[in-house]
mmCIF file of C-alpha atoms in Angstrom:
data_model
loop_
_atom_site.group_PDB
_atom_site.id
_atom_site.type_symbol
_atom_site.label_atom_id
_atom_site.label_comp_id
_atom_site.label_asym_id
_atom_site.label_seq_id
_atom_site.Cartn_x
_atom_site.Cartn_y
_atom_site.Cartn_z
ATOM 1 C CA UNK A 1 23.760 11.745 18.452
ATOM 2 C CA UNK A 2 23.785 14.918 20.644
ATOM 3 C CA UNK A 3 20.162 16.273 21.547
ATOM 4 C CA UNK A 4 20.001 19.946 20.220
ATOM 5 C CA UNK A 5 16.625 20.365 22.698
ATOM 6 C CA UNK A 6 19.765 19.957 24.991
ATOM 7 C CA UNK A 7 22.469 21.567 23.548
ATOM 8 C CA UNK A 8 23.991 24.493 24.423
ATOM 9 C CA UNK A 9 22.780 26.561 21.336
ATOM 10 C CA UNK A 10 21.309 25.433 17.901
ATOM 11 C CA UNK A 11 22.518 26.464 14.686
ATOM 12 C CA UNK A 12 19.437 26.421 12.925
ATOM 13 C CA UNK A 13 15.738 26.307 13.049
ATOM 14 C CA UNK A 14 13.317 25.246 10.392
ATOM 15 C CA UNK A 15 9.591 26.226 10.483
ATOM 16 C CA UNK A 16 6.686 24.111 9.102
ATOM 17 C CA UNK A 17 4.185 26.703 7.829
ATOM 18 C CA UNK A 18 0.562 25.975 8.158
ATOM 19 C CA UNK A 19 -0.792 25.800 11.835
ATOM 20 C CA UNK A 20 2.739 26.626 12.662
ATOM 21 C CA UNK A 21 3.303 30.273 12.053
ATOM 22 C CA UNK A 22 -0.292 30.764 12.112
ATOM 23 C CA UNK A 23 -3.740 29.201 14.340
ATOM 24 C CA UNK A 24 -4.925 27.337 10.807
ATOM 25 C CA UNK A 25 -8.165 27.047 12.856
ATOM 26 C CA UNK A 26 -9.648 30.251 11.893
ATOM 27 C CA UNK A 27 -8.628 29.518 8.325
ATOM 28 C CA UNK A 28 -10.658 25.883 8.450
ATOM 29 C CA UNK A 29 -13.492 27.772 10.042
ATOM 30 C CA UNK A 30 -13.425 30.373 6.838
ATOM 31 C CA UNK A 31 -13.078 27.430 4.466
ATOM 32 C CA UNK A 32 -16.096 25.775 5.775
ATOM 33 C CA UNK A 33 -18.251 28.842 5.456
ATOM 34 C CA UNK A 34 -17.434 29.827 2.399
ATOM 35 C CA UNK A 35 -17.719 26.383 1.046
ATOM 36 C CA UNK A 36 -20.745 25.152 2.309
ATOM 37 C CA UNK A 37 -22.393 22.906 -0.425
ATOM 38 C CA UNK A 38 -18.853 21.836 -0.945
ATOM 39 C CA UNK A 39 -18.459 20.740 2.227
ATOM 40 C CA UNK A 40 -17.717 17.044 1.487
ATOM 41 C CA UNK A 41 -15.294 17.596 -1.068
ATOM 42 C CA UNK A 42 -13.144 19.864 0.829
ATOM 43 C CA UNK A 43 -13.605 16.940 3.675
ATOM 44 C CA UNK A 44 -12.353 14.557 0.996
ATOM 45 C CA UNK A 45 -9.748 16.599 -0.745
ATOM 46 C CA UNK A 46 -8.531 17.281 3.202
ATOM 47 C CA UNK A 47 -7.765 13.537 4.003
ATOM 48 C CA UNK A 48 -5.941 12.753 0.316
ATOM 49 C CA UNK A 49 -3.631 15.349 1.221
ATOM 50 C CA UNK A 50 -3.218 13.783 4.307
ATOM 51 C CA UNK A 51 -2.846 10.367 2.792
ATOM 52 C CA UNK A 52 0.293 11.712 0.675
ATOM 53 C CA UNK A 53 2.697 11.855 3.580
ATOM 54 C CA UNK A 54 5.973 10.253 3.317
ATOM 55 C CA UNK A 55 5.306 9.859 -0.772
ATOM 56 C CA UNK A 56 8.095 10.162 -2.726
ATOM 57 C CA UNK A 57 7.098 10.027 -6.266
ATOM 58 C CA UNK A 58 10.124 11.763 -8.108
ATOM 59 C CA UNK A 59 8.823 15.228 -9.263
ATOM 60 C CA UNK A 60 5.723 17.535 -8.679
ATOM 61 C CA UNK A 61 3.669 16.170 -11.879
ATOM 62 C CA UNK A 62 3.655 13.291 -10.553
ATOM 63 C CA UNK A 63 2.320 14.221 -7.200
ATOM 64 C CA UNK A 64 -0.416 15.974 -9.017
ATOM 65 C CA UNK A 65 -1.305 12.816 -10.970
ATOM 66 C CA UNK A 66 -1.440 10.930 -7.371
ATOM 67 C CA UNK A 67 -3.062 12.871 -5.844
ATOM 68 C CA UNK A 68 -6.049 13.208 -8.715
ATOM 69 C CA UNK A 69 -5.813 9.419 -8.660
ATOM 70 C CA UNK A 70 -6.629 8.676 -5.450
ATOM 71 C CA UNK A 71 -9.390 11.306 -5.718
ATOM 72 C CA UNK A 72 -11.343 9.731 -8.887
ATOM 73 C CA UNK A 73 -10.973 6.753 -10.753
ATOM 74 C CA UNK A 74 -12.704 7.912 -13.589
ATOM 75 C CA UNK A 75 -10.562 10.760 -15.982
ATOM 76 C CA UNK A 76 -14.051 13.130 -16.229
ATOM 77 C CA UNK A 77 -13.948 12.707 -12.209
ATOM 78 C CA UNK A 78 -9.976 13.952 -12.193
ATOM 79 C CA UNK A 79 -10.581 16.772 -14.443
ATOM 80 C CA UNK A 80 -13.440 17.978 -12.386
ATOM 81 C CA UNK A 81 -11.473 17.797 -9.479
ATOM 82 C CA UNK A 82 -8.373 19.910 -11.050
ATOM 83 C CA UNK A 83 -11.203 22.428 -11.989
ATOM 84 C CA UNK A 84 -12.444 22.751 -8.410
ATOM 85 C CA UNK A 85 -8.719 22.970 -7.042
ATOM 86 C CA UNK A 86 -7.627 25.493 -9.360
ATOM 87 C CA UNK A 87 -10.715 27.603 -9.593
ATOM 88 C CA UNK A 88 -12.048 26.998 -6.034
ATOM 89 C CA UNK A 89 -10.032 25.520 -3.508
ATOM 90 C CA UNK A 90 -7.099 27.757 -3.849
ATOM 91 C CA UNK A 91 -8.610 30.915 -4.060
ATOM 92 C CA UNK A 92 -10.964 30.194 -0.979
ATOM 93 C CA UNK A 93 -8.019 29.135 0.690
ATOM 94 C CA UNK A 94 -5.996 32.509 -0.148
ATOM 95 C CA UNK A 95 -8.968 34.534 0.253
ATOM 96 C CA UNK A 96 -8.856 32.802 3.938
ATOM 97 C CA UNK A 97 -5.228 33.857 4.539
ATOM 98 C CA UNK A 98 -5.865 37.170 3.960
ATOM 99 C CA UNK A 99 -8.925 37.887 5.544
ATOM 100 C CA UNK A 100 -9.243 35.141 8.266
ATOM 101 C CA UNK A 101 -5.976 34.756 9.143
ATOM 102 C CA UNK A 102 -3.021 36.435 11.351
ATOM 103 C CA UNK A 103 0.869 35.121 12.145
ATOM 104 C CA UNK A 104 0.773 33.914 16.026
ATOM 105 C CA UNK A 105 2.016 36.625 18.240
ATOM 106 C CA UNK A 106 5.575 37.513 17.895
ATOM 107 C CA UNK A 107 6.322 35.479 14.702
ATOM 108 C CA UNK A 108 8.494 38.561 12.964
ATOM 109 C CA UNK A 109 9.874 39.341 16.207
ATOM 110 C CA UNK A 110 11.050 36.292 16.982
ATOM 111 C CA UNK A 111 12.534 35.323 13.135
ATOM 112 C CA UNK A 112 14.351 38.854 13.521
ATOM 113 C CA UNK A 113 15.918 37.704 16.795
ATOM 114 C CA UNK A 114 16.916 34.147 15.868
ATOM 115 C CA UNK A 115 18.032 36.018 12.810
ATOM 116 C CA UNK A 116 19.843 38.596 14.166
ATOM 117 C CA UNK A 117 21.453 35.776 17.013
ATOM 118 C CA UNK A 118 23.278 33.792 13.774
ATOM 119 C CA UNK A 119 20.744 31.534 13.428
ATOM 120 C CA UNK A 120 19.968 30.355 9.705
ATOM 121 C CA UNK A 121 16.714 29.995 9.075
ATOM 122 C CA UNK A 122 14.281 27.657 7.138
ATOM 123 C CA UNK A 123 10.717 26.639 5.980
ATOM 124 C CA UNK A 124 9.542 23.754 4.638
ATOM 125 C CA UNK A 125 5.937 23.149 3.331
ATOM 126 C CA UNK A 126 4.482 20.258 1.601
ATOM 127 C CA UNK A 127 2.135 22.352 -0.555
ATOM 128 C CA UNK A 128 2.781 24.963 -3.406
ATOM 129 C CA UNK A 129 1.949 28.479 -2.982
ATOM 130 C CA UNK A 130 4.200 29.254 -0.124
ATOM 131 C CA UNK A 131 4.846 32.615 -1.498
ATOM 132 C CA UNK A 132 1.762 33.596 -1.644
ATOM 133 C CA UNK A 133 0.909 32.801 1.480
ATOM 134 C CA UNK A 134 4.073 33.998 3.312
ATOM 135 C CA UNK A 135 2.516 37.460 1.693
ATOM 136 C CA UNK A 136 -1.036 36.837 2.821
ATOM 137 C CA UNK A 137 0.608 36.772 6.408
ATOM 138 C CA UNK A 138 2.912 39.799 5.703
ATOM 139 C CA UNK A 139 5.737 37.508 6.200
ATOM 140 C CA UNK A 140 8.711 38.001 3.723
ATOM 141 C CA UNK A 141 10.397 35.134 2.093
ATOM 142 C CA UNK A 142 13.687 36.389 2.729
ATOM 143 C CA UNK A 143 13.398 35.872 6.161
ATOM 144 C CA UNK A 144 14.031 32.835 5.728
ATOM 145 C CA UNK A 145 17.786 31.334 4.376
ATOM 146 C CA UNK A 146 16.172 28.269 2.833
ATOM 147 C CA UNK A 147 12.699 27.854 1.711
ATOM 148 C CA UNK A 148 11.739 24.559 0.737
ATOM 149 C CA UNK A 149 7.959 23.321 -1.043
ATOM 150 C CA UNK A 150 8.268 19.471 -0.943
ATOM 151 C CA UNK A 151 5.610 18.758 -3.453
ATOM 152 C CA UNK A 152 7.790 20.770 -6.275
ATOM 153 C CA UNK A 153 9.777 17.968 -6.207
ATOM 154 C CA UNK A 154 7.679 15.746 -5.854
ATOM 155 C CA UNK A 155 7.746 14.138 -2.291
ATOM 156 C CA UNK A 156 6.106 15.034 0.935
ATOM 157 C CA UNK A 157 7.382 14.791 4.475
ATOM 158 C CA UNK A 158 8.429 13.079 6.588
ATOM 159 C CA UNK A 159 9.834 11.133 3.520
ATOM 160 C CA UNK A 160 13.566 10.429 3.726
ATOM 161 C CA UNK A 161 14.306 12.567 0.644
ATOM 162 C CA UNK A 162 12.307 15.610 2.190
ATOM 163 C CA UNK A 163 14.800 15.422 5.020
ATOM 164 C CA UNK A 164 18.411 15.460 2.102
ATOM 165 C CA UNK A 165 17.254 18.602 0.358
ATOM 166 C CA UNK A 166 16.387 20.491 4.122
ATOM 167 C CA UNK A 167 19.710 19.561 5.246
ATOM 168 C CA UNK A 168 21.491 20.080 2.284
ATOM 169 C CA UNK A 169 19.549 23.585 2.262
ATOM 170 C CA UNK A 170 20.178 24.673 5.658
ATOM 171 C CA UNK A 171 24.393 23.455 5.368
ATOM 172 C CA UNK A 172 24.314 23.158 9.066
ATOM 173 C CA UNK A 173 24.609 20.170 10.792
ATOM 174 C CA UNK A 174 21.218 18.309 11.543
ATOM 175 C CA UNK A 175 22.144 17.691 15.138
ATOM 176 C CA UNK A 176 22.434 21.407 16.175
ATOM 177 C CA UNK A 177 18.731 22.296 13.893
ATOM 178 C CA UNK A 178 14.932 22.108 14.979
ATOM 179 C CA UNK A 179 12.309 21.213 13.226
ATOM 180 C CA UNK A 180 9.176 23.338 14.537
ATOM 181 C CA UNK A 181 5.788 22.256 13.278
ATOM 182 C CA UNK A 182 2.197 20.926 14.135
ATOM 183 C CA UNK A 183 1.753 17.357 13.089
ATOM 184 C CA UNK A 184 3.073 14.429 14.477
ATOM 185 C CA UNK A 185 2.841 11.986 11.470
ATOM 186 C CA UNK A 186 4.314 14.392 9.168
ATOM 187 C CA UNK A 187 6.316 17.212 10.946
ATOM 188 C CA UNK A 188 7.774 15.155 13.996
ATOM 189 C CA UNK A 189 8.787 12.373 11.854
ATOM 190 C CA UNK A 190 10.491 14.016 9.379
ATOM 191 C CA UNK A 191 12.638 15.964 12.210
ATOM 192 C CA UNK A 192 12.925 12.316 13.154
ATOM 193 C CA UNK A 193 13.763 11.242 9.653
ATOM 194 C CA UNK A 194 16.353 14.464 9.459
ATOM 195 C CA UNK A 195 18.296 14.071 12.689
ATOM 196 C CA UNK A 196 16.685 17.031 14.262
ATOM 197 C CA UNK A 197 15.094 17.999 17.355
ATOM 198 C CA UNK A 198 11.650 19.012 17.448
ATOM 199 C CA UNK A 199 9.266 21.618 18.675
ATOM 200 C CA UNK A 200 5.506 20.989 18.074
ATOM 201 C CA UNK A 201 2.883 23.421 18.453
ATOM 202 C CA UNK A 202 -0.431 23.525 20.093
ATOM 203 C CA UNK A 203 -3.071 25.648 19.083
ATOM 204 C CA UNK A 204 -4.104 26.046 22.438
ATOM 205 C CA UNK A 205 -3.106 24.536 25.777
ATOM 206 C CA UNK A 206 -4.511 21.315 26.519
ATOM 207 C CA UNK A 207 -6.715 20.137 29.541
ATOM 208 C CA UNK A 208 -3.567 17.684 30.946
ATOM 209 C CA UNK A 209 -0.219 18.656 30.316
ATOM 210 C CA UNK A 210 1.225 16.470 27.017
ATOM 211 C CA UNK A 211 2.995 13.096 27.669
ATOM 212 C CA UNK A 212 5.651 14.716 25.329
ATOM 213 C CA UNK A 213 6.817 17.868 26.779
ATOM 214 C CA UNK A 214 8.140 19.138 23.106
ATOM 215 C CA UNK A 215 4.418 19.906 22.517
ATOM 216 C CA UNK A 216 3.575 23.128 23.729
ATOM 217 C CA UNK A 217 1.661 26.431 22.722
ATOM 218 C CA UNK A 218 2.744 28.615 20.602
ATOM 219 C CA UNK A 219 3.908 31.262 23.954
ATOM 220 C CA UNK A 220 5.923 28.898 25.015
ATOM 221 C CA UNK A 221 7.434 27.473 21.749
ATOM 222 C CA UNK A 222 8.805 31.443 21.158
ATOM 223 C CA UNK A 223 10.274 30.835 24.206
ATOM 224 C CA UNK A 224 12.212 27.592 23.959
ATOM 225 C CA UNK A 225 13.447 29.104 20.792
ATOM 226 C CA UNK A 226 14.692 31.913 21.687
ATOM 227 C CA UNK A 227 16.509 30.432 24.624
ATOM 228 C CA UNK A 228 17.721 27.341 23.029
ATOM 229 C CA UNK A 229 18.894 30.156 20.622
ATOM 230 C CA UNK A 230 21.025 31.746 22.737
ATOM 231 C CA UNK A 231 22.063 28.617 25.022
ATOM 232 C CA UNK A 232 20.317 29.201 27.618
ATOM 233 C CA UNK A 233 17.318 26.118 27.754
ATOM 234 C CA UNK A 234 18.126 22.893 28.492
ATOM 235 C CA UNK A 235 14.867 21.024 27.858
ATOM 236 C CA UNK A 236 11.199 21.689 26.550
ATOM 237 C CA UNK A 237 8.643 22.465 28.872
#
């Protein structure tokens, strides 16, 4: 299989969204302050999210139930925990977005350009409320050709299902896309899962240059895109 960090030009380029488009640092730093007696609950809720990667439990109720399941084992626990996500956690965490929270330099710019160089364009996120986020960061959801919220349908990258409905979306081949995101266990190996190449971001640049050269600040990420975009990179870094 052909190496799009290699190839001539990609076709396609799909964006992860949180601490991809944006530095989600200042958001955890907002979340923290505003929740400070909940502190170890948004530690908790933090790392069952986490735990949920590669799930594929067949639609987003199900997810939910997980999800509540792995946070209590009692049902008073669970309901108390859908009360705190609902009427807490999310609107701290929009609250967040808007206030604490700006796209990376040069995000619209660069969508426009991979845009406007014939370039389809995706997003995939694991969590619902994409929308309102996108807005949050000013970003419209039609710049994007294919949005895609994982947990709707109830799995979570980099699970091989994830991967079918972001190809089918984008209807260009796999082998000429790139999967841009932050996360190794979730956003490299569902590029990995998908057939795709992979750009990962850095929030900043690290001390020692990365053993994997795909891993690089968000500067040089635009970059790479924009030249693998018009043909004109050959490799990260």
């Amino acid at each position: 299989m052909a190496d799009p960090q290699r190839a001539a030009a990609i076709a396609g380029v799909v964006f992860d969204l949180d601490g991809t488009l944006y530095d989600k640092r200042s958001l955890e730093r907002f979340m923290v302050r505003s929740l400070p007696w909940g502190l170890r609950r948004l530690l908790r809720y933090t790392k069952v999210r986490s735990s949920l990667a590669g799930e594929d439990l067949g639609s987003g109720a199900a997810i939910q139930a997980e999800t509540l399941r792995r946070l209590s084992a009692r049902e008073g626990g669970r309901a108390a925990w859908q009360r705190w996500i609902c009427e807490v956690y999310e609107p701290t965490l929009l609250e967040g977005m808007r206030r604490a929270v700006r796209p990376f330099p040069g995000v619209h710019r660069l969508l426009a350009e991979l845009r406007g160089a014939g370039l389809r364009l995706g997003l995939v996120s694991d969590y619902r409320g994409v929308e309102a986020r996108l807005d949050a960061l000013r970003i419209a959801p039609s710049a994007f050709d294919f949005v895609l919220t994982t947990e709707l349908h109830g799995v979570m990258k980099p699970a091989a299902r994830a991967a079918a409905l972001t190809r089918a979306g984008m209807g260009v081949p796999a082998e000429a896309t790139v999967m841009v995101g932050d996360r190794a266990f979730a956003d490299l190996r569902f590029a990995e899962a998908a057939g795709m190449g992979f750009v990962g971001v850095l929030p900043e640049a690290p001390a020692t240059a990365p053993e994997d050269p795909r891993w690089m600040t968000w500067p040089a990420a635009r970059a790479h895109l924009l030249g693998l975009a018009l043909g004109g990179a050959s490799s990260p870094g």
